[in-house]
Short mmCIF file of C-alpha atoms and ligand atoms in Angstrom, two decimals:
data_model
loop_
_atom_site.label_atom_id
_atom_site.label_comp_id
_atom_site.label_asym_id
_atom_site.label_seq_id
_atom_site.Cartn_x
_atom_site.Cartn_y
_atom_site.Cartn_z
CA UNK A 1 0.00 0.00 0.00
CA UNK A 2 1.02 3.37 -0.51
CA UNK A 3 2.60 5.52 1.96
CA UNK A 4 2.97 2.09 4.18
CA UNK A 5 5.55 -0.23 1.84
CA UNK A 6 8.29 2.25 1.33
CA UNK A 7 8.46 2.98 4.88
CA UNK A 8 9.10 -0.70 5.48
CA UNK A 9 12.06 -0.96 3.33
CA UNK A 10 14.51 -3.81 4.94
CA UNK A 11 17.97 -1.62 3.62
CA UNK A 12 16.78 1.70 4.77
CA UNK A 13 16.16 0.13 8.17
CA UNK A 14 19.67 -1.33 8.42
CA UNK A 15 21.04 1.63 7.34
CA UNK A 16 19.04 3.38 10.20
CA UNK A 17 20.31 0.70 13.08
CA UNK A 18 24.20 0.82 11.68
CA UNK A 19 23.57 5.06 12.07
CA UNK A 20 22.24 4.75 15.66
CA UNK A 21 24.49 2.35 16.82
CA UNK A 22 27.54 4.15 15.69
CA UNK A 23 26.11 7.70 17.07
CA UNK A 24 24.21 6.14 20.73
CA UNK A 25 27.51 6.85 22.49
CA UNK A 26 25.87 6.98 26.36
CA UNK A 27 22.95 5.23 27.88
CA UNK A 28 19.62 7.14 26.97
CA UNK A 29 16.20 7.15 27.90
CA UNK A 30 13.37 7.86 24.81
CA UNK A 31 9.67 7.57 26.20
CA UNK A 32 7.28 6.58 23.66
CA UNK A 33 3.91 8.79 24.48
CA UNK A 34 1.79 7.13 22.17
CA UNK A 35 0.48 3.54 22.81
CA UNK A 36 0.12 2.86 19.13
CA UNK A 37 3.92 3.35 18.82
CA UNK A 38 4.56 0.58 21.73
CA UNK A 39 2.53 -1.17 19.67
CA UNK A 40 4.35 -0.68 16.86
CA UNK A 41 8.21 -0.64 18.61
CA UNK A 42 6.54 -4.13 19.41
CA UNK A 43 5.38 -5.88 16.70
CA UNK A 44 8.46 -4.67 14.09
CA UNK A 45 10.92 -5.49 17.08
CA UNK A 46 12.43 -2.21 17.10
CA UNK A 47 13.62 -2.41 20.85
CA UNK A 48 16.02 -5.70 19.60
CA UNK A 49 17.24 -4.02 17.23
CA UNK A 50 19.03 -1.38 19.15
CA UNK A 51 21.69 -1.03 20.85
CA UNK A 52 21.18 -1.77 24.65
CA UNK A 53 22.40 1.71 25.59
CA UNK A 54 19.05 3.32 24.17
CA UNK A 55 16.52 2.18 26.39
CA UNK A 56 12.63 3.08 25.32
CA UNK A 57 10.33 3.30 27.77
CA UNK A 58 6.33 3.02 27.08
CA UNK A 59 4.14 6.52 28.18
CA UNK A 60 0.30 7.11 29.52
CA UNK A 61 -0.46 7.04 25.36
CA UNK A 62 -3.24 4.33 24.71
CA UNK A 63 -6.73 6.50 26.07
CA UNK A 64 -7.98 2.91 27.09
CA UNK A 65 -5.51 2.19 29.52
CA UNK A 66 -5.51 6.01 31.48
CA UNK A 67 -9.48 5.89 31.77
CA UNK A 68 -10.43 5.38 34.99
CA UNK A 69 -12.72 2.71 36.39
CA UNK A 70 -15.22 5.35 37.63
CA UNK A 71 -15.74 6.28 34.44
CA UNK A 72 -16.28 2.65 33.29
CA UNK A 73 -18.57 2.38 36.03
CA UNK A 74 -20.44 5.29 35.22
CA UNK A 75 -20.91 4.57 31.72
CA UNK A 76 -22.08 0.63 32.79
CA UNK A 77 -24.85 2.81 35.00
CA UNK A 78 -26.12 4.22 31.98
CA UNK A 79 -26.47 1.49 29.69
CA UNK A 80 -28.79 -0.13 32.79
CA UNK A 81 -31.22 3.21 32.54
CA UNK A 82 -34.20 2.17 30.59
CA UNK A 83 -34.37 3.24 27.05
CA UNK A 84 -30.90 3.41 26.44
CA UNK A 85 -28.28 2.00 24.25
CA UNK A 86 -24.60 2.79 24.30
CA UNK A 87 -21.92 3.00 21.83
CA UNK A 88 -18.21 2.11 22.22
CA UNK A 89 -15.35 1.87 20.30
CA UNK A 90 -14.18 -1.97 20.29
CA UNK A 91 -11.53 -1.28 22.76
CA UNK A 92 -13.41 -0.39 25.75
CA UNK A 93 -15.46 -3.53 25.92
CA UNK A 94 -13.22 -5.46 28.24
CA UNK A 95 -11.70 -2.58 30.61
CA UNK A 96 -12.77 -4.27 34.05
CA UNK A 97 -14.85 -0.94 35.95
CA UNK A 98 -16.03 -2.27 39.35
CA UNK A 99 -16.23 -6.33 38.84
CA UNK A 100 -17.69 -6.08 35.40
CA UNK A 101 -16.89 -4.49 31.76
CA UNK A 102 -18.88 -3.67 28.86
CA UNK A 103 -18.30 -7.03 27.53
CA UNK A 104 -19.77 -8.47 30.58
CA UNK A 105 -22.90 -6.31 30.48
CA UNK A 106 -23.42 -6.89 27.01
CA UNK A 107 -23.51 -10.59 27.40
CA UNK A 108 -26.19 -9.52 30.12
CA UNK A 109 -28.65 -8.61 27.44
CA UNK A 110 -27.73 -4.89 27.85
CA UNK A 111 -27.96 -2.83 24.32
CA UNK A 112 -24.28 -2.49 24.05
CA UNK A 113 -23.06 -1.66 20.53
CA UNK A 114 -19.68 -1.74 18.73
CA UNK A 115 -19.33 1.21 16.36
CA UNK A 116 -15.92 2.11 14.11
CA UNK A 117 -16.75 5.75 14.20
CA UNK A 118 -19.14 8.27 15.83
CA UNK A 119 -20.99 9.07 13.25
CA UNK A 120 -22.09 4.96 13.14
CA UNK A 121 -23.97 6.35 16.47
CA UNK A 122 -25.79 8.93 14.55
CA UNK A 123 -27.21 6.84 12.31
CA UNK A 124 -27.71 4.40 15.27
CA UNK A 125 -29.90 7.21 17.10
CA UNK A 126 -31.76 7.82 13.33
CA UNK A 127 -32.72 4.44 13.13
CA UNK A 128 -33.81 4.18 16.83
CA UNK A 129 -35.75 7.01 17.78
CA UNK A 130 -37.31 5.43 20.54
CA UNK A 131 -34.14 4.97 22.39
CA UNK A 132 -30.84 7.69 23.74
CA UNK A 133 -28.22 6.24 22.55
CA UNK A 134 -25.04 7.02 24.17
CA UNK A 135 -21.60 7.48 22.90
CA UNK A 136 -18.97 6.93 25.32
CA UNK A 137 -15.98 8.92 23.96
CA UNK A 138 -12.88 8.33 24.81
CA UNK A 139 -9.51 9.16 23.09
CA UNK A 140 -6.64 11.96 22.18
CA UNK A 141 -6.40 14.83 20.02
CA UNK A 142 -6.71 12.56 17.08
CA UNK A 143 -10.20 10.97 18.35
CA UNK A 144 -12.08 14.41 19.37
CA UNK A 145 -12.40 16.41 16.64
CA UNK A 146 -14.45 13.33 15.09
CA UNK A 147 -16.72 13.28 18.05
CA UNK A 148 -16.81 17.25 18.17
CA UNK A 149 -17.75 16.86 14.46
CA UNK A 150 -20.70 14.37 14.61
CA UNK A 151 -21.95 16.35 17.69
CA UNK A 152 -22.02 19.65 15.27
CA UNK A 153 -23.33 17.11 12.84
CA UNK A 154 -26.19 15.62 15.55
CA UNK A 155 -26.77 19.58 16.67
CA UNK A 156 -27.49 20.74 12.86
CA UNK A 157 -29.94 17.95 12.04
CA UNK A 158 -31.67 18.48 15.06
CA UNK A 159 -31.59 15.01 16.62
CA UNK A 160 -32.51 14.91 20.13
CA UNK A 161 -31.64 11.57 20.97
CA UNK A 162 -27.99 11.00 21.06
CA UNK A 163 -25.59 12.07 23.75
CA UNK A 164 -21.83 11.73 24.66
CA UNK A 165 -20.24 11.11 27.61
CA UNK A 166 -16.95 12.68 27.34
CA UNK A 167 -13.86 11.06 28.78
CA UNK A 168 -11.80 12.89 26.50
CA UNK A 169 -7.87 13.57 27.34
CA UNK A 170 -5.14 15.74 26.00
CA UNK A 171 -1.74 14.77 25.39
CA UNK A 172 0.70 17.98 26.32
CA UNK A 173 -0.93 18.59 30.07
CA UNK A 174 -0.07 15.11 30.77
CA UNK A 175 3.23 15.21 29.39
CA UNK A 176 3.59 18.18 31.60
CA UNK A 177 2.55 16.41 34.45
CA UNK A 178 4.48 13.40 34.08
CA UNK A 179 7.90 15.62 33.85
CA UNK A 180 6.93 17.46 37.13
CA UNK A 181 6.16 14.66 39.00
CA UNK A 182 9.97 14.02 38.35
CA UNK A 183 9.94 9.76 38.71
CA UNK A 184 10.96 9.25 35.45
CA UNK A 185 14.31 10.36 33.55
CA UNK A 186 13.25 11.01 30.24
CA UNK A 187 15.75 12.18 27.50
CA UNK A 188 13.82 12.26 24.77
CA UNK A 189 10.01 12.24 23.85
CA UNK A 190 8.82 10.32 20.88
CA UNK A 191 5.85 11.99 19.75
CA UNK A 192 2.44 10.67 18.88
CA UNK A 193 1.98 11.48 15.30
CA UNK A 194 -1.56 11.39 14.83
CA UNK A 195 -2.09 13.37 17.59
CA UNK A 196 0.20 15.80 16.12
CA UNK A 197 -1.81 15.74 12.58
CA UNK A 198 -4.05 17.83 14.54
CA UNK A 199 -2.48 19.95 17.31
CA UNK A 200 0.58 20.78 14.94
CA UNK A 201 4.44 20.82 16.16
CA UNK A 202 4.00 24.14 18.61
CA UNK A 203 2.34 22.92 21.52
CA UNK A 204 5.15 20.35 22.49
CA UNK A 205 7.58 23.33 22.45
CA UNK A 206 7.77 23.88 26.20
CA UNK A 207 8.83 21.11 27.13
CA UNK A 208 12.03 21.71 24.70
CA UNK A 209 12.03 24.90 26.29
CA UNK A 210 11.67 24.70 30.34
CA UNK A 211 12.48 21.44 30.54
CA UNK A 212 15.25 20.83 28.02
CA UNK A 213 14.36 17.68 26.92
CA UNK A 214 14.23 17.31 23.18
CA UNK A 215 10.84 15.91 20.95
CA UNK A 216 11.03 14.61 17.95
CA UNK A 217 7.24 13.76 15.98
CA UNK A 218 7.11 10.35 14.82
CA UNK A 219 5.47 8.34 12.28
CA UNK A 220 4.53 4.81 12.52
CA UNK A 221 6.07 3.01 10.21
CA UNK A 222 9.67 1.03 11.31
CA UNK A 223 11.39 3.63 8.97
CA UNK A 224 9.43 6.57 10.90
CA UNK A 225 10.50 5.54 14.59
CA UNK A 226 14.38 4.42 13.90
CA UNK A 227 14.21 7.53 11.87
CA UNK A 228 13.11 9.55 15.19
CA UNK A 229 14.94 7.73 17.72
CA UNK A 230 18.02 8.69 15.34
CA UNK A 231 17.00 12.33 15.30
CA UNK A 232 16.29 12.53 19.04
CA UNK A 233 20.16 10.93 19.62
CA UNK A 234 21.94 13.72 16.94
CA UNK A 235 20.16 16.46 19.13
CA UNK A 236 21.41 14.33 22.64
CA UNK A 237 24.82 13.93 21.14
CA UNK A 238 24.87 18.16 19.95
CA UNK A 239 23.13 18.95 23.78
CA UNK A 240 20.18 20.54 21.50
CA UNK A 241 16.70 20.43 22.97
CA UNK A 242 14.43 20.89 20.12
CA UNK A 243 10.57 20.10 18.85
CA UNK A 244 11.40 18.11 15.32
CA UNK A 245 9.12 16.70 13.08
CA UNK A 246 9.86 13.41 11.38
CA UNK A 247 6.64 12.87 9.90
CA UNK A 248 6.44 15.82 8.02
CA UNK A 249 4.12 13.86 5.00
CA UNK A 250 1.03 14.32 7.40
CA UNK A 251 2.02 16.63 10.44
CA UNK A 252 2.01 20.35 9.60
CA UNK A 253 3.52 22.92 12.29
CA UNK A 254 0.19 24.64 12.14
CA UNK A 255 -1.65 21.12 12.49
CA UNK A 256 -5.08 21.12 11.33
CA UNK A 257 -6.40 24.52 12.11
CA UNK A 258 -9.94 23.26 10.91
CA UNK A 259 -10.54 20.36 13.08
CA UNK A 260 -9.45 22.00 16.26
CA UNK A 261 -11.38 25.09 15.31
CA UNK A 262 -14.51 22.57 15.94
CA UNK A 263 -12.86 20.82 18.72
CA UNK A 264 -12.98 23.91 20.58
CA UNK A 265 -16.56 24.91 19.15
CA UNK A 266 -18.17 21.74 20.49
CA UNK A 267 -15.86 21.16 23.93
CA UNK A 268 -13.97 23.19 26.49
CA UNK A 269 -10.69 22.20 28.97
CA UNK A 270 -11.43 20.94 32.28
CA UNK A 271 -9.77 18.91 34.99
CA UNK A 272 -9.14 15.34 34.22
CA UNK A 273 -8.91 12.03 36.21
CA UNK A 274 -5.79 9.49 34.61
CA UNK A 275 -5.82 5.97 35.64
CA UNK A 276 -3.02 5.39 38.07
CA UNK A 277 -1.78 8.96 37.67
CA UNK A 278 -4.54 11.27 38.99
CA UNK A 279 -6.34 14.01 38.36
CA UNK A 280 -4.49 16.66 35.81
CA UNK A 281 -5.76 20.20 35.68
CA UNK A 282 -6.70 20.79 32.15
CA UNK A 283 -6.25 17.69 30.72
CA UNK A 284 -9.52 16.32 29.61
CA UNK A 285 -12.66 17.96 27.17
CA UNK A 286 -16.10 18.69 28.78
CA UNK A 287 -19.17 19.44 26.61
CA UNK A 288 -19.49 23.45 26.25
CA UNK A 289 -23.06 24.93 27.44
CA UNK A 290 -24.37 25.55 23.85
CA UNK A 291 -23.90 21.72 23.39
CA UNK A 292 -25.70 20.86 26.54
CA UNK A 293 -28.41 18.57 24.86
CA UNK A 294 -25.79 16.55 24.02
CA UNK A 295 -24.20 15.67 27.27
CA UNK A 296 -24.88 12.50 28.76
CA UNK A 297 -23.00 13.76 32.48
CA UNK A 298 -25.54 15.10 32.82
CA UNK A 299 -27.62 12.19 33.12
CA UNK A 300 -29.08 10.94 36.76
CA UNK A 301 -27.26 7.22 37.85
CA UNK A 302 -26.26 6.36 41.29
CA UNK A 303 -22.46 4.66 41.48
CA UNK A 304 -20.86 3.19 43.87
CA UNK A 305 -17.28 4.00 45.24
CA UNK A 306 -14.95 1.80 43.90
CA UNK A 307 -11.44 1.80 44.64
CA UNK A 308 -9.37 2.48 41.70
CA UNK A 309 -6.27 -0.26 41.57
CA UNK A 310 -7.28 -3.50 41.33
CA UNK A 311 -5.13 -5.82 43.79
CA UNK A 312 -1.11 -6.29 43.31
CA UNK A 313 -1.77 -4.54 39.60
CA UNK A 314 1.02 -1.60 39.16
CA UNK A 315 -0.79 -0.33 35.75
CA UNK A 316 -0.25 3.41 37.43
CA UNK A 317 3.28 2.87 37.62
CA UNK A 318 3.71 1.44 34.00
CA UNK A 319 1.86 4.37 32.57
CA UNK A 320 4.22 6.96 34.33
CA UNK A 321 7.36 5.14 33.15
CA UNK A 322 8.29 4.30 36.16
CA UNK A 323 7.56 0.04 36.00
CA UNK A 324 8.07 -2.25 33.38
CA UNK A 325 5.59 -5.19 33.50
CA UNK A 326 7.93 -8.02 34.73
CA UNK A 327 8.26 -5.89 38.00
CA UNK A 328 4.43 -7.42 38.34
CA UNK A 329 3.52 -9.98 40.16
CA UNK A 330 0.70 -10.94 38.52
CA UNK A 331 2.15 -10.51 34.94
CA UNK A 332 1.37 -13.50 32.79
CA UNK A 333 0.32 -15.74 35.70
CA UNK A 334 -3.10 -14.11 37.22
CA UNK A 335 -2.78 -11.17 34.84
CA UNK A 336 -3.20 -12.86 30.94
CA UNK A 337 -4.67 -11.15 27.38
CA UNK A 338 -7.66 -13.69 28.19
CA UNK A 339 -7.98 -12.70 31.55
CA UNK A 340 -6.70 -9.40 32.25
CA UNK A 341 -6.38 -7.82 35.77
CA UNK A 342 -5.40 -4.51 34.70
CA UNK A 343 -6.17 -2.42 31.66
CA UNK A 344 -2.48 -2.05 30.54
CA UNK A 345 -3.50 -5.68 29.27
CA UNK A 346 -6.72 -5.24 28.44
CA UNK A 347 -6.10 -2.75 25.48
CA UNK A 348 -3.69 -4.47 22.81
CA UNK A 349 -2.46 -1.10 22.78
CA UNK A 350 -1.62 -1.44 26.54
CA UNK A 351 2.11 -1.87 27.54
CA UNK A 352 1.71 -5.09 29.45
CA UNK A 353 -0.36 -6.39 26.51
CA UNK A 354 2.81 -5.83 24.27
CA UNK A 355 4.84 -7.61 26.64
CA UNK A 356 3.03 -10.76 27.08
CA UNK A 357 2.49 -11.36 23.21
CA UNK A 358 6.13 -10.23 22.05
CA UNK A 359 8.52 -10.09 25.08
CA UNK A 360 7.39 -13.23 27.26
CA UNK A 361 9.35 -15.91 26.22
CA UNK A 362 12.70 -13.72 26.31
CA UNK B 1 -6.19 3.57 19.40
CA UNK B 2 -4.73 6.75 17.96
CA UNK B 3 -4.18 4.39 14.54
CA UNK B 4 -4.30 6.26 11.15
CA UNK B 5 -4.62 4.67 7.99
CA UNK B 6 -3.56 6.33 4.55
CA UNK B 7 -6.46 6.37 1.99
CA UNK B 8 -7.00 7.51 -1.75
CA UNK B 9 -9.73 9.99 -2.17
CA UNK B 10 -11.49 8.37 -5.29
CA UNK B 11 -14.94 10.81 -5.02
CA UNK B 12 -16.93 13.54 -3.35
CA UNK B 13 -20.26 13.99 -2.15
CA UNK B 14 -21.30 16.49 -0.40
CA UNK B 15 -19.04 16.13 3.12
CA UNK B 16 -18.51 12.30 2.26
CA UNK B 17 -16.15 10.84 0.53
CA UNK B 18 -15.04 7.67 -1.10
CA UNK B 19 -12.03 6.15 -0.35
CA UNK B 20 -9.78 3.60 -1.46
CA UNK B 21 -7.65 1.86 1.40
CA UNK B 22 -5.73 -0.92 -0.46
CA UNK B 23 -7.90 -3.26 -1.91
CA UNK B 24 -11.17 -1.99 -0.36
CA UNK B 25 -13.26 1.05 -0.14
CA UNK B 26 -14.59 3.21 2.62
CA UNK B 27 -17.17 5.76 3.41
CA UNK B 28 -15.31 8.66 5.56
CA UNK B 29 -16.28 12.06 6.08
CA UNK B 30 -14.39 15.12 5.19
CA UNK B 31 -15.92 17.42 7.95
CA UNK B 32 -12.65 18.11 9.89
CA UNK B 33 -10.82 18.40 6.00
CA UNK B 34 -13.12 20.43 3.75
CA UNK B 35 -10.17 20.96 1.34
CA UNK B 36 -9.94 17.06 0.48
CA UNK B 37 -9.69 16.81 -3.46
CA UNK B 38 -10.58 13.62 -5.36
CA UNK B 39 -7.40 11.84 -6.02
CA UNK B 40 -5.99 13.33 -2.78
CA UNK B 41 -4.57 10.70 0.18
CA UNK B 42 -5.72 11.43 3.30
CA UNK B 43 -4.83 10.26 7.10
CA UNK B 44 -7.89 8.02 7.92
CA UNK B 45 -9.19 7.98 12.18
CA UNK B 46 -12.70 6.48 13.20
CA UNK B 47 -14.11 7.43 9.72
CA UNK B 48 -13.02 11.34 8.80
CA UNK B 49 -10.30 12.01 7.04
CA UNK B 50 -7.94 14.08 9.98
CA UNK B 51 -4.77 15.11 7.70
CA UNK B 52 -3.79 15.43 3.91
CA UNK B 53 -0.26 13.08 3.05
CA UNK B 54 1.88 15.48 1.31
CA UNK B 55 3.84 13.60 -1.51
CA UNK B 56 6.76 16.22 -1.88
CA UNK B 57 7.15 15.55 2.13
CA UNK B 58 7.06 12.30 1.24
CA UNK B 59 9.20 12.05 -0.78
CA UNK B 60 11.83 13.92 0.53
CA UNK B 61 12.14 11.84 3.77
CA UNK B 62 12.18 8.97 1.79
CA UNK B 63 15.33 10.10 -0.30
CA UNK B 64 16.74 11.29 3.00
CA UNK B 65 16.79 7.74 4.08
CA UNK B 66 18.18 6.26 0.99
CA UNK B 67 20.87 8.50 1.09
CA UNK B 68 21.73 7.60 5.00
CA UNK B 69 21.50 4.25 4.00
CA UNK B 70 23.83 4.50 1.08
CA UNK B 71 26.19 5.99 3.47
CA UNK B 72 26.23 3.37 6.04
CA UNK B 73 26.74 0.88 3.35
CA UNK B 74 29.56 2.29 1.73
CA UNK B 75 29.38 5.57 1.54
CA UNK B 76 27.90 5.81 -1.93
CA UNK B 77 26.46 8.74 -2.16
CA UNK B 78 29.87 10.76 -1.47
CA UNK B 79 30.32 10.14 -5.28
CA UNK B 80 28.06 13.23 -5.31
S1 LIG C 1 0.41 -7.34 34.45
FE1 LIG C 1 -1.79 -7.03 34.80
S2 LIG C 1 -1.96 -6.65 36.99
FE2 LIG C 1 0.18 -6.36 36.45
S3 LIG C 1 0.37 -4.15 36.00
FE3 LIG C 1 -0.05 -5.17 34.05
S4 LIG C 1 -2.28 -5.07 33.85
FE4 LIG C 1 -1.83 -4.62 36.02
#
């Protein structure tokens, strides 16, 4: 396929490693933000390829992983209110959220549907205007602007039937956070790409800036990550701390002015709860008062409090960098793909999940 | 979750659009990329197009890689 073969190339890739390994003169720490680059770093097996001096550590990246059980629960409260039907992405259905999941429910006889794209809930609520169906949205900068879009979409068309519950996060605040809670050495960011498509290049530039550390915008192809983790070691090696773009054949400095323009129509910043991290002032999207109708917070349930770790499961400290999943206990014995404790294993984007289908037997 | 797959833009209707990913073809919608032209690729998320693939851009890294991996083979492309 285009744009995916010749960034595959087996000499190009060589010629990549040979580079790095002749310039990675000093042990280095890259974190990966995005969890569909530790997928990828994974399943080309980019981290045997390097040299053992550049060590790359997985991020809070995959939106499954950092959403917290209460929010799990909450959205498992709604799809119990009569009349209702929910919408997921495919990823959500097995994140455990106090003893059950999605999944679970759905094998209940609850109206739990799996949908590709918001606007698949649209038509959903067209079809069924007997019922509120509810989108649970969750996702970066890359997933957003599609749910701010349908809800313009939904508001235009005048459908009263479909609302959102928005568990929305953003990916700069929480690399903010994660550098000033100072646990983790970091020494050079990979940045999500497709994130990036959207926000641009500029609003990664302070943490070049007041914190030193240099970011280099990644792809997703094997070419497009040795590629980065090459540039991010020439700016270690020159003691440059910089905001460079690798994937300049889809990421724009400006990003995609249009999107976020109804991104920021449709939701506002607010305070955010991560999964093992906390909450994060401005780090998540809330439905803006115009788009009220829409908002499915707003809806009356009664939850339980739940306690957010499940027992002897250290997903918190994987998503800050600070654990690897073989400091687990319960990685690959209690803790499997099939039956996952945590949701760093639930999502195949999680970090534990990459471990226990590529790493294990090493 | 943050996947993107690269599409060719093969028609327009309206806000939707046509696309061609590999071997099969897609409905997306071009609401967050009004400019999308037919015969455009586009950056494909949850069914709207999110960013145009520049071919210049492309291209260049592309030859950028070529040439580091002529070097580290050889050092071919000192001929130049
Ligand atoms: S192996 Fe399972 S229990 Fe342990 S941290 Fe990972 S997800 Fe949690």
């Amino acid at each position: 396929m285009k744009y995916i073969d010749e960034f595959r190339k087996r000499s190009a890739a060589d010629g990549l490693i040979a580079k790095i390994k002749k310039i990675a003169s000093k042990k280095v720490s890259l974190m990966e933000v995005c969890g569909t680059h530790t997928m990828a770093i994974f399943k080309y097996g980019i981290k045997n390829m390097l040299p053992e001096r550049v060590n790359l550590i997985s991020g809070p990246g995959c939106p499954v992983c950092v959403t917290p059980q209460i929010d799990i629960v909450r959205a498992i409260a709604i799809s119990k209110l009569p009349n209702v039907m929910l919408a997921s992405f495919g990823d959500m259905m097995r994140v455990p959220g106090g003893n059950t999941s999605l999944e679970n429910e759905k094998a209940k006889g609850r109206d739990i549907r799996i949908v590709y794209s918001p606007l698949d809930s649209l038509d959903i609520a067209k079809k069924n205007k007997d019922k509120r169906v509810v989108f649970l949205g969750v996702g970066f900068e890359t997933t957003s602007p599609s749910i701010a879009a349908t809800i313009l979409k939904a508001y235009d068309e005048n459908i009263n039937n479909l609302f959102f519950l928005s568990c929305h996060k953003l990916i700069p605040p929480t690399m903010k956070a994660l550098l000033s809670l100072g646990e983790v050495r970091v020494d050079g960011f990979i940045c999500p790409g497709h994130v990036s498509t959207l926000i641009g290049t500029i609003p990664y530039e302070f943490i070049a800036k007041d914190y030193n550390i240099p970011c280099v915008i990644a792809g997703f192809e094997p070419l497009d990550i040795l590629q980065s983790i090459l540039m991010l070691l020439e700016q270690i090696n020159e003691g440059k701390a910089l905001v460079k773009n690798q994937y300049t054949r889809c990421v724009k400095p400006e990003g995609n002015i249009k999107a976020m323009e109804i991104l920021r129509e449709v939701f506002e910043v607010s305070d955010s709860s991560w999964r093992g991290i906390g909450v994060i002032p401005k780090s998540g999207l809330k439905i803006r008062e115009k788009y009220k109708n829409f908002d499915a917070s707003a809806f009356e349930i009664e939850v339980e409090d739940i306690k957010e770790e499940e027992k002897g499961c250290i997903c918190g400290n994987i998503l800050r960098g600070i654990n690897k999943p073989y400091d687990c206990k319960l990685f690959g014995k209690e803790c499997t793909p099939l039956y996952p404790v945590g949701p760093c294993m639930v999502s195949t984007e999680g970090t534990c999940a990459a471990y226990y289908k590529y790493e294990r037997r090493r | 979750m943050c996947l993107g797959i690269p599409g060719k833009v093969i028609d327009i209707e309206g806000a939707m659009a046509k696309v061609e990913i590999g071997a099969a073809h897609r409905e997306i919608s071009l609401q967050l990329l009004p400019e999308t032209k037919v015969g455009n690729y586009v950056i494909i998320h949850a069914g709207f197009a999110i960013q145009l693939i520049n071919e210049e851009e492309a291209k260049k890294t592309l030859d950028l890689l070529d040439s580091i991996s002529n070097q580290m083979n050889g050092g071919q492309d000192e001929v130049y």
